[in-house]
Structure formats: structure tokens, C-alpha cells
PDB file of C-alpha atoms in Angstrom:
ATOM      1  CA  UNK A   1    -103.382  62.353 -85.858  1.00  0.00           C
ATOM      2  CA  UNK A   2    -102.482  58.767 -84.424  1.00  0.00           C
ATOM      3  CA  UNK A   3    -105.227  56.468 -84.607  1.00  0.00           C
ATOM      4  CA  UNK A   4    -105.696  53.882 -81.462  1.00  0.00           C
ATOM      5  CA  UNK A   5    -108.632  51.975 -83.274  1.00  0.00           C
ATOM      6  CA  UNK A   6    -108.350  50.678 -86.823  1.00  0.00           C
ATOM      7  CA  UNK A   7    -109.064  53.643 -89.074  1.00  0.00           C
ATOM      8  CA  UNK A   8    -108.616  52.124 -92.569  1.00  0.00           C
ATOM      9  CA  UNK A   9    -110.735  48.985 -92.009  1.00  0.00           C
ATOM     10  CA  UNK A  10    -113.788  51.022 -91.178  1.00  0.00           C
ATOM     11  CA  UNK A  11    -116.496  50.975 -93.915  1.00  0.00           C
ATOM     12  CA  UNK A  12    -119.243  53.057 -92.189  1.00  0.00           C
ATOM     13  CA  UNK A  13    -120.482  56.873 -92.502  1.00  0.00           C
ATOM     14  CA  UNK A  14    -121.779  59.481 -90.279  1.00  0.00           C
ATOM     15  CA  UNK A  15    -125.352  58.360 -90.232  1.00  0.00           C
ATOM     16  CA  UNK A  16    -124.388  55.218 -88.273  1.00  0.00           C
ATOM     17  CA  UNK A  17    -124.560  52.781 -91.169  1.00  0.00           C
ATOM     18  CA  UNK A  18    -121.935  50.259 -91.328  1.00  0.00           C
ATOM     19  CA  UNK A  19    -121.497  47.282 -93.701  1.00  0.00           C
ATOM     20  CA  UNK A  20    -118.120  45.417 -93.030  1.00  0.00           C
ATOM     21  CA  UNK A  21    -116.224  46.064 -89.758  1.00  0.00           C
ATOM     22  CA  UNK A  22    -116.044  48.036 -86.648  1.00  0.00           C
ATOM     23  CA  UNK A  23    -114.185  47.676 -83.106  1.00  0.00           C
ATOM     24  CA  UNK A  24    -116.212  47.953 -79.743  1.00  0.00           C
ATOM     25  CA  UNK A  25    -114.701  50.868 -77.667  1.00  0.00           C
ATOM     26  CA  UNK A  26    -115.428  51.528 -73.969  1.00  0.00           C
ATOM     27  CA  UNK A  27    -116.028  54.472 -72.249  1.00  0.00           C
ATOM     28  CA  UNK A  28    -112.452  56.241 -71.319  1.00  0.00           C
ATOM     29  CA  UNK A  29    -110.740  54.415 -73.865  1.00  0.00           C
ATOM     30  CA  UNK A  30    -108.208  56.329 -75.952  1.00  0.00           C
ATOM     31  CA  UNK A  31    -109.528  56.280 -79.837  1.00  0.00           C
ATOM     32  CA  UNK A  32    -106.929  58.723 -81.179  1.00  0.00           C
ATOM     33  CA  UNK A  33    -104.117  61.183 -80.248  1.00  0.00           C
ATOM     34  CA  UNK A  34    -104.047  64.889 -81.779  1.00  0.00           C
ATOM     35  CA  UNK A  35    -100.272  65.118 -82.546  1.00  0.00           C
ATOM     36  CA  UNK A  36     -98.987  68.447 -83.612  1.00  0.00           C
ATOM     37  CA  UNK A  37     -96.912  68.687 -86.720  1.00  0.00           C
ATOM     38  CA  UNK A  38     -93.111  68.923 -86.712  1.00  0.00           C
ATOM     39  CA  UNK A  39     -90.319  70.106 -88.944  1.00  0.00           C
ATOM     40  CA  UNK A  40     -89.465  67.485 -91.588  1.00  0.00           C
ATOM     41  CA  UNK A  41     -86.294  65.581 -91.877  1.00  0.00           C
ATOM     42  CA  UNK A  42     -83.871  65.598 -94.884  1.00  0.00           C
ATOM     43  CA  UNK A  43     -84.527  62.513 -97.007  1.00  0.00           C
ATOM     44  CA  UNK A  44     -83.105  60.969-100.143  1.00  0.00           C
ATOM     45  CA  UNK A  45     -84.514  60.753-103.789  1.00  0.00           C
ATOM     46  CA  UNK A  46     -84.339  57.480-106.015  1.00  0.00           C
ATOM     47  CA  UNK A  47     -80.765  58.389-106.823  1.00  0.00           C
ATOM     48  CA  UNK A  48     -79.542  58.791-103.417  1.00  0.00           C
ATOM     49  CA  UNK A  49     -79.429  62.496-103.527  1.00  0.00           C
ATOM     50  CA  UNK A  50     -80.202  64.491-100.277  1.00  0.00           C
ATOM     51  CA  UNK A  51     -83.857  66.250-100.455  1.00  0.00           C
ATOM     52  CA  UNK A  52     -84.504  69.052 -98.231  1.00  0.00           C
ATOM     53  CA  UNK A  53     -87.299  68.560 -95.614  1.00  0.00           C
ATOM     54  CA  UNK A  54     -89.891  70.797 -97.249  1.00  0.00           C
ATOM     55  CA  UNK A  55     -90.285  74.090 -98.100  1.00  0.00           C
ATOM     56  CA  UNK A  56     -87.635  76.442 -96.072  1.00  0.00           C
ATOM     57  CA  UNK A  57     -87.970  73.800 -93.254  1.00  0.00           C
ATOM     58  CA  UNK A  58     -91.095  74.810 -92.063  1.00  0.00           C
ATOM     59  CA  UNK A  59     -93.338  72.452 -89.736  1.00  0.00           C
ATOM     60  CA  UNK A  60     -95.607  70.060 -91.592  1.00  0.00           C
ATOM     61  CA  UNK A  61     -99.441  70.681 -92.148  1.00  0.00           C
ATOM     62  CA  UNK A  62    -101.523  71.182 -88.941  1.00  0.00           C
ATOM     63  CA  UNK A  63    -104.819  69.072 -89.230  1.00  0.00           C
ATOM     64  CA  UNK A  64    -107.672  70.895 -86.787  1.00  0.00           C
ATOM     65  CA  UNK A  65    -109.546  68.007 -85.411  1.00  0.00           C
ATOM     66  CA  UNK A  66    -113.397  68.308 -84.700  1.00  0.00           C
ATOM     67  CA  UNK A  67    -114.969  66.266 -81.894  1.00  0.00           C
ATOM     68  CA  UNK A  68    -118.279  64.815 -82.668  1.00  0.00           C
ATOM     69  CA  UNK A  69    -120.600  63.205 -80.141  1.00  0.00           C
ATOM     70  CA  UNK A  70    -119.378  60.792 -77.779  1.00  0.00           C
ATOM     71  CA  UNK A  71    -115.824  62.004 -77.551  1.00  0.00           C
ATOM     72  CA  UNK A  72    -113.878  64.395 -75.478  1.00  0.00           C
ATOM     73  CA  UNK A  73    -110.385  65.658 -74.881  1.00  0.00           C
ATOM     74  CA  UNK A  74    -108.028  64.524 -72.088  1.00  0.00           C
ATOM     75  CA  UNK A  75    -104.242  65.367 -70.985  1.00  0.00           C
ATOM     76  CA  UNK A  76    -103.965  68.866 -72.507  1.00  0.00           C
ATOM     77  CA  UNK A  77    -106.085  68.309 -75.494  1.00  0.00           C
ATOM     78  CA  UNK A  78    -103.394  65.642 -76.945  1.00  0.00           C
ATOM     79  CA  UNK A  79    -105.879  62.328 -76.190  1.00  0.00           C
ATOM     80  CA  UNK A  80    -109.124  61.824 -77.697  1.00  0.00           C
ATOM     81  CA  UNK A  81    -111.341  59.529 -75.423  1.00  0.00           C
ATOM     82  CA  UNK A  82    -114.613  57.712 -75.783  1.00  0.00           C
ATOM     83  CA  UNK A  83    -117.055  59.619 -73.691  1.00  0.00           C
ATOM     84  CA  UNK A  84    -119.442  56.632 -74.239  1.00  0.00           C
ATOM     85  CA  UNK A  85    -119.054  52.831 -75.167  1.00  0.00           C
ATOM     86  CA  UNK A  86    -119.895  52.255 -79.000  1.00  0.00           C
ATOM     87  CA  UNK A  87    -117.957  52.327 -82.201  1.00  0.00           C
ATOM     88  CA  UNK A  88    -115.712  55.137 -83.506  1.00  0.00           C
ATOM     89  CA  UNK A  89    -116.498  57.094 -86.646  1.00  0.00           C
ATOM     90  CA  UNK A  90    -114.121  59.054 -88.539  1.00  0.00           C
ATOM     91  CA  UNK A  91    -114.841  61.475 -91.033  1.00  0.00           C
ATOM     92  CA  UNK A  92    -111.940  62.397 -93.002  1.00  0.00           C
ATOM     93  CA  UNK A  93    -113.519  65.037 -95.195  1.00  0.00           C
ATOM     94  CA  UNK A  94    -114.286  66.997 -92.030  1.00  0.00           C
ATOM     95  CA  UNK A  95    -111.576  65.754 -89.713  1.00  0.00           C
ATOM     96  CA  UNK A  96    -114.125  64.746 -87.176  1.00  0.00           C
ATOM     97  CA  UNK A  97    -113.884  61.956 -84.567  1.00  0.00           C
ATOM     98  CA  UNK A  98    -116.877  60.563 -82.919  1.00  0.00           C
ATOM     99  CA  UNK A  99    -118.289  57.601 -81.108  1.00  0.00           C
ATOM    100  CA  UNK A 100    -121.610  56.113 -81.790  1.00  0.00           C
ATOM    101  CA  UNK A 101    -123.498  53.637 -79.770  1.00  0.00           C
ATOM    102  CA  UNK A 102    -125.693  52.656 -83.121  1.00  0.00           C
ATOM    103  CA  UNK A 103    -124.673  50.029 -85.597  1.00  0.00           C
ATOM    104  CA  UNK A 104    -127.026  49.864 -88.516  1.00  0.00           C
ATOM    105  CA  UNK A 105    -126.179  47.344 -91.220  1.00  0.00           C
ATOM    106  CA  UNK A 106    -128.073  47.601 -94.800  1.00  0.00           C
ATOM    107  CA  UNK A 107    -129.622  44.626 -96.159  1.00  0.00           C
ATOM    108  CA  UNK A 108    -130.083  40.925 -95.292  1.00  0.00           C
ATOM    109  CA  UNK A 109    -127.376  39.524 -92.600  1.00  0.00           C
ATOM    110  CA  UNK A 110    -126.345  36.007 -92.862  1.00  0.00           C
ATOM    111  CA  UNK A 111    -123.222  33.727 -92.118  1.00  0.00           C
ATOM    112  CA  UNK A 112    -121.242  34.997 -95.004  1.00  0.00           C
ATOM    113  CA  UNK A 113    -120.970  38.577 -93.278  1.00  0.00           C
ATOM    114  CA  UNK A 114    -120.244  37.073 -89.752  1.00  0.00           C
ATOM    115  CA  UNK A 115    -121.596  37.399 -86.358  1.00  0.00           C
ATOM    116  CA  UNK A 116    -122.023  40.956 -84.834  1.00  0.00           C
ATOM    117  CA  UNK A 117    -121.066  41.677 -80.763  1.00  0.00           C
ATOM    118  CA  UNK A 118    -121.770  45.284 -80.320  1.00  0.00           C
ATOM    119  CA  UNK A 119    -121.943  47.203 -76.996  1.00  0.00           C
ATOM    120  CA  UNK A 120    -124.592  49.499 -78.175  1.00  0.00           C
ATOM    121  CA  UNK A 121    -127.871  48.932 -80.600  1.00  0.00           C
ATOM    122  CA  UNK A 122    -127.632  46.911 -83.548  1.00  0.00           C
ATOM    123  CA  UNK A 123    -130.210  47.730 -86.468  1.00  0.00           C
ATOM    124  CA  UNK A 124    -130.510  45.199 -89.416  1.00  0.00           C
ATOM    125  CA  UNK A 125    -132.307  46.813 -92.560  1.00  0.00           C
ATOM    126  CA  UNK A 126    -133.253  43.526 -93.741  1.00  0.00           C
ATOM    127  CA  UNK A 127    -133.655  39.669 -92.684  1.00  0.00           C
ATOM    128  CA  UNK A 128    -131.329  37.789 -90.341  1.00  0.00           C
ATOM    129  CA  UNK A 129    -130.557  34.369 -91.764  1.00  0.00           C
ATOM    130  CA  UNK A 130    -128.396  31.225 -91.691  1.00  0.00           C
ATOM    131  CA  UNK A 131    -127.455  30.614 -88.149  1.00  0.00           C
ATOM    132  CA  UNK A 132    -125.797  34.094 -87.431  1.00  0.00           C
ATOM    133  CA  UNK A 133    -125.599  35.566 -83.969  1.00  0.00           C
ATOM    134  CA  UNK A 134    -126.297  39.182 -83.593  1.00  0.00           C
ATOM    135  CA  UNK A 135    -125.558  40.528 -80.047  1.00  0.00           C
ATOM    136  CA  UNK A 136    -126.547  44.191 -79.190  1.00  0.00           C
ATOM    137  CA  UNK A 137    -126.058  45.086 -75.446  1.00  0.00           C
ATOM    138  CA  UNK A 138    -128.387  47.986 -75.711  1.00  0.00           C
ATOM    139  CA  UNK A 139    -130.961  46.473 -78.431  1.00  0.00           C
ATOM    140  CA  UNK A 140    -131.425  44.637 -81.822  1.00  0.00           C
ATOM    141  CA  UNK A 141    -133.964  45.811 -84.319  1.00  0.00           C
ATOM    142  CA  UNK A 142    -134.579  43.592 -87.271  1.00  0.00           C
ATOM    143  CA  UNK A 143    -136.749  45.266 -90.098  1.00  0.00           C
ATOM    144  CA  UNK A 144    -137.414  41.895 -91.723  1.00  0.00           C
ATOM    145  CA  UNK A 145    -137.723  38.261 -90.369  1.00  0.00           C
ATOM    146  CA  UNK A 146    -135.131  36.083 -88.586  1.00  0.00           C
ATOM    147  CA  UNK A 147    -134.617  32.616 -89.595  1.00  0.00           C
ATOM    148  CA  UNK A 148    -132.631  30.010 -87.835  1.00  0.00           C
ATOM    149  CA  UNK A 149    -130.577  32.515 -86.299  1.00  0.00           C
ATOM    150  CA  UNK A 150    -129.532  33.833 -82.624  1.00  0.00           C
ATOM    151  CA  UNK A 151    -130.354  37.260 -81.248  1.00  0.00           C
ATOM    152  CA  UNK A 152    -129.290  38.567 -77.722  1.00  0.00           C
ATOM    153  CA  UNK A 153    -129.468  41.517 -75.919  1.00  0.00           C
ATOM    154  CA  UNK A 154    -129.579  42.890 -72.439  1.00  0.00           C
ATOM    155  CA  UNK A 155    -132.333  45.259 -72.926  1.00  0.00           C
ATOM    156  CA  UNK A 156    -134.916  44.917 -76.017  1.00  0.00           C
ATOM    157  CA  UNK A 157    -135.031  43.040 -79.293  1.00  0.00           C
ATOM    158  CA  UNK A 158    -137.729  44.048 -81.871  1.00  0.00           C
ATOM    159  CA  UNK A 159    -138.212  41.927 -85.040  1.00  0.00           C
ATOM    160  CA  UNK A 160    -140.641  43.796 -87.381  1.00  0.00           C
ATOM    161  CA  UNK A 161    -140.953  40.663 -89.486  1.00  0.00           C
ATOM    162  CA  UNK A 162    -141.570  37.137 -87.695  1.00  0.00           C
ATOM    163  CA  UNK A 163    -139.129  34.620 -86.058  1.00  0.00           C
ATOM    164  CA  UNK A 164    -138.559  31.218 -87.742  1.00  0.00           C
ATOM    165  CA  UNK A 165    -136.225  28.769 -85.708  1.00  0.00           C
ATOM    166  CA  UNK A 166    -137.525  25.203 -87.114  1.00  0.00           C
ATOM    167  CA  UNK A 167    -133.736  24.519 -87.855  1.00  0.00           C
ATOM    168  CA  UNK A 168    -132.257  26.170 -84.671  1.00  0.00           C
ATOM    169  CA  UNK A 169    -131.515  29.424 -83.395  1.00  0.00           C
ATOM    170  CA  UNK A 170    -133.106  31.292 -80.469  1.00  0.00           C
ATOM    171  CA  UNK A 171    -133.803  34.863 -78.529  1.00  0.00           C
ATOM    172  CA  UNK A 172    -132.275  35.707 -75.561  1.00  0.00           C
ATOM    173  CA  UNK A 173    -133.704  39.176 -74.151  1.00  0.00           C
ATOM    174  CA  UNK A 174    -133.270  40.677 -70.811  1.00  0.00           C
ATOM    175  CA  UNK A 175    -136.221  43.394 -71.522  1.00  0.00           C
ATOM    176  CA  UNK A 176    -138.947  43.772 -73.914  1.00  0.00           C
ATOM    177  CA  UNK A 177    -139.463  41.299 -76.737  1.00  0.00           C
ATOM    178  CA  UNK A 178    -141.730  42.224 -80.124  1.00  0.00           C
ATOM    179  CA  UNK A 179    -142.087  40.102 -83.191  1.00  0.00           C
ATOM    180  CA  UNK A 180    -144.807  39.631 -85.664  1.00  0.00           C
ATOM    181  CA  UNK A 181    -145.166  36.149 -85.324  1.00  0.00           C
ATOM    182  CA  UNK A 182    -143.010  33.052 -83.766  1.00  0.00           C
ATOM    183  CA  UNK A 183    -142.661  29.656 -85.582  1.00  0.00           C
ATOM    184  CA  UNK A 184    -140.775  27.138 -83.572  1.00  0.00           C
ATOM    185  CA  UNK A 185    -138.951  29.907 -81.722  1.00  0.00           C
ATOM    186  CA  UNK A 186    -137.120  29.630 -78.352  1.00  0.00           C
ATOM    187  CA  UNK A 187    -137.428  32.852 -76.301  1.00  0.00           C
ATOM    188  CA  UNK A 188    -135.715  33.534 -73.159  1.00  0.00           C
TER     189      UNK A 188
END
């Protein structure tokens, strides 16, 4: 398997929850290649002695890749491409590759964790504070409140708590906007 999207930096699980890092992918983008196993080559040990290429020169182990939601094969089943825009989710335990248009972050989100710019829907299970910018092209949902932060979406924004922007911040929404209350908020 050859990954075209950073596989090692990902900190997410199958349910769509992500705490640290993700890469946006667009529909049609190659996310991985399914490379078939090949015969090994002789190598050398620490003392410079020649070592054989594995047991009886057999091919290396084959990994059977499972395609999850949001991906499909292309080019004789060698390339795995995104069938939808979102972020790539690798499940190494089941050798499954998928693309999710959901990004859910647990806990409060502030400037120490950085801004979010995602092509799908962003969910924050907590508060958004400290001047951070969260952009979700398909929607933004915040279960807590936002304080002096910037939320942006082409579709809907739902803040289950309130919006407090006395020291800065704004809401830019191309569709439906909901919040429990607004205090000094700029909503476009």
C-alpha cells in the first residue's frame, strides 16, 4: 500500500472523531495505491554477511484492502480514489480505507489547537474560544458556545450554546444560522 495522503500524522477513528490532524481531499483525488507484493532482494546483516530475501524467495505478504465509504478503485483496481470530498480515514486493524465528509473534534477548541478549514461538516463537542477560525463548507455544529471566534460555512451553522463576540469574531453563513443567544455578534 502506498499512501498519497499523510497516513502517520492522522489521529482519528472510524466514527469520524479527529483530535489533531487531517488533510482535505477532493473527489477524484488518489488517496492510496494498492501495490502487489513482490519478491524480496538479498540484503546484508550488521556484519556485512549476505542475507537471503525471505523464506525460499517467496513473494512478500499480500494485504487485502477493504474499501470503506467514500472511496472507489480506478485503473485496474490499483488506485484508490476519493468518491467524495472530505478527509481520509485509514483503519489499519481491518485494512480499510474510506473518505469521510465529517470531522468531529472532542472538547473545547481554541487558538492553541489552531484553525480548522474543512471541505465537509465540522462538529465541535465543546466550546470554541480564543479567536480561532472554524470553516466547514457543508456546515458547522458547536455543542457549546463560541467566544470571540470566527465561524464560516456555505450552508448551515448551529451553535447549541450562545455566541459572544464582544472582543471580536463573526459568523459568516450562506444558509441557516441557529444559536441559543447572541451577544455583540456580527452575523452575515
